[in-house]
Each structure stands twice: as structure tokens, then as C-alpha cells.
Amino acid sequence: VSREESWPNLLTKDLSNNGIGIELINLAKTGWLTEHVIELELPLFEKHDADLATLLIGANDWVQEVSVEKFGENLQKILNRMQSSMKDPKKIILLTIPDFSATQVGQIFGTGRDIVSGIKEYNEIIKKEAETCHLPLVDIFPISQAMKDDPELIALDGLHPSGKEYALWEKEILPVAVKLLKGE
């Protein structure tokens, strides 16, 4: 999708419409694993004085068959470093992994494994870390499953969400971000 249609950009725009002006710094890279985040993105993140952060990670770890244990360890490292570099370590919104098997192209990444149960297992780790770290969680997994029945929710590449799907995610993320940033 275009940059303007991505959920981080939609979130930034809608926060501004709610009287909360923020600068978007999106360090995410398509295809990266948690180990890439630790090695390459966190040093960049730590240079910024983030008032709010979101974290959506794990799909590529599952595809590349990173063990559940290693994913959990890496997620803990990422969250610990993010929290230690922020003024308010509670202003991180965790997102669950979307169901990429809901797309035709996404189904090929299963390599004989049950994608839905695999993602759910990783999502349980994300949910547990959110609870352990007292961080808000937005569960986009159920929303993403609607892509099975609506091709307009899938981008032209046949794998990623469309702008329409990202807008659905952003509607769930926005009230959480507003609450965190307004201190409600």
C-alpha cells in the first residue's frame, strides 16, 4: 500500500485530528525477524525520545521457524530495551500477529505447518508479555481473518493487508493510543 494508507500513518493523522501532534518515525522493515530488530532497529529506536511506540513483530519469525522459546526471549529483549529507553515505559502498544494465511499468497508460507495454530501460539507469547510488562495489547488477529472473505482487504501483492484492512486495524489502535497519550 502507499505510505499514506499504512496504519502507522493513519494513526499519526488521526492522533493529530484528536489534538495530539506527533512525529512518526517508522523503523519497521518488511521481512525482518526479531533478531534483526534487536541488532539493527533497537539502536535506532534508542536514539529517539519516543513518547509512544507500537510493536508488531513475529510473522517472519514463525515463517522462518524460529522456535517459540527463542521468539519469546527475543520479544522480552526487545521490550526491555524499548522500555528502558522511553520516558514512560508503559506507552508501548503491542499488536498481535495478523493471520496471513487468510490470503492466498500467505498460505504458501506454511510449508506444511498449521499457520493459524502457529500464529496463535506466538500471539499467546505476545499477550503474556503485554500482561507481564503491563502494556496495552491490540489483538488484530481476529480482524485480519476477515481477509479470507473480502479481497478488498488484501493488497495487490496478494499477501499484505490493503489500506482498507489497515484502516480497520487503526480504528482499534487509535483509542488505545489516545488514552496513553492523554494520560486517561
Tab-separated table of N, CA and C in Angstrom, residues 68 71 75 96-97 117-131 137 139:
chain	number	residue	atom	x	y	z
A	68	VAL	N	9.524	-21.193	19.416
A	68	VAL	CA	8.647	-20.427	20.301
A	68	VAL	C	9.467	-19.836	21.441
A	71	PHE	N	11.643	-16.960	20.108
A	71	PHE	CA	10.793	-15.804	19.849
A	71	PHE	C	10.463	-15.100	21.158
A	75	LEU	N	11.498	-11.334	22.096
A	75	LEU	CA	10.457	-10.356	22.391
A	75	LEU	C	10.730	-9.685	23.736
A	96	THR	N	-0.896	-8.083	18.107
A	96	THR	CA	-0.740	-9.497	17.781
A	96	THR	C	-0.396	-9.636	16.301
A	97	ILE	N	0.057	-10.810	15.946
A	97	ILE	CA	0.398	-11.122	14.557
A	97	ILE	C	-0.898	-11.364	13.794
A	117	SER	N	-2.691	-22.115	13.920
A	117	SER	CA	-2.303	-22.523	15.275
A	117	SER	C	-0.892	-22.027	15.602
A	118	GLY	N	-0.016	-21.953	14.611
A	118	GLY	CA	1.322	-21.428	14.848
A	118	GLY	C	1.300	-19.964	15.231
A	119	ILE	N	0.513	-19.173	14.506
A	119	ILE	CA	0.397	-17.749	14.831
A	119	ILE	C	-0.247	-17.583	16.204
A	120	LYS	N	-1.271	-18.368	16.481
A	120	LYS	CA	-1.926	-18.275	17.793
A	120	LYS	C	-0.941	-18.567	18.929
A	121	GLU	N	-0.034	-19.521	18.708
A	121	GLU	CA	0.961	-19.842	19.731
A	121	GLU	C	1.895	-18.645	19.968
A	122	TYR	N	2.350	-18.036	18.910
A	122	TYR	CA	3.179	-16.834	19.031
A	122	TYR	C	2.378	-15.692	19.671
A	123	ASN	N	1.121	-15.548	19.273
A	123	ASN	CA	0.293	-14.485	19.833
A	123	ASN	C	0.080	-14.660	21.336
A	124	GLU	N	0.029	-15.882	21.792
A	124	GLU	CA	-0.085	-16.112	23.237
A	124	GLU	C	1.142	-15.578	23.962
A	125	ILE	N	2.305	-15.707	23.341
A	125	ILE	CA	3.532	-15.165	23.924
A	125	ILE	C	3.442	-13.643	23.972
A	126	ILE	N	2.970	-13.042	22.894
A	126	ILE	CA	2.814	-11.586	22.844
A	126	ILE	C	1.838	-11.129	23.925
A	127	LYS	N	0.729	-11.825	24.058
A	127	LYS	CA	-0.269	-11.470	25.076
A	127	LYS	C	0.315	-11.599	26.479
A	128	LYS	N	1.081	-12.658	26.707
A	128	LYS	CA	1.699	-12.876	28.014
A	128	LYS	C	2.687	-11.758	28.334
A	129	GLU	N	3.488	-11.362	27.353
A	129	GLU	CA	4.454	-10.279	27.572
A	129	GLU	C	3.747	-8.958	27.820
A	130	ALA	N	2.654	-8.718	27.121
A	130	ALA	CA	1.885	-7.497	27.362
A	130	ALA	C	1.408	-7.466	28.809
A	131	GLU	N	0.901	-8.585	29.276
A	131	GLU	CA	0.422	-8.668	30.652
A	131	GLU	C	1.571	-8.524	31.648
A	137	LEU	N	-2.523	-4.080	24.710
A	137	LEU	CA	-2.450	-5.007	23.584
A	137	LEU	C	-3.645	-4.759	22.671
A	139	ASP	N	-5.440	-6.740	19.677
A	139	ASP	CA	-5.484	-8.051	19.014
A	139	ASP	C	-6.053	-7.886	17.604
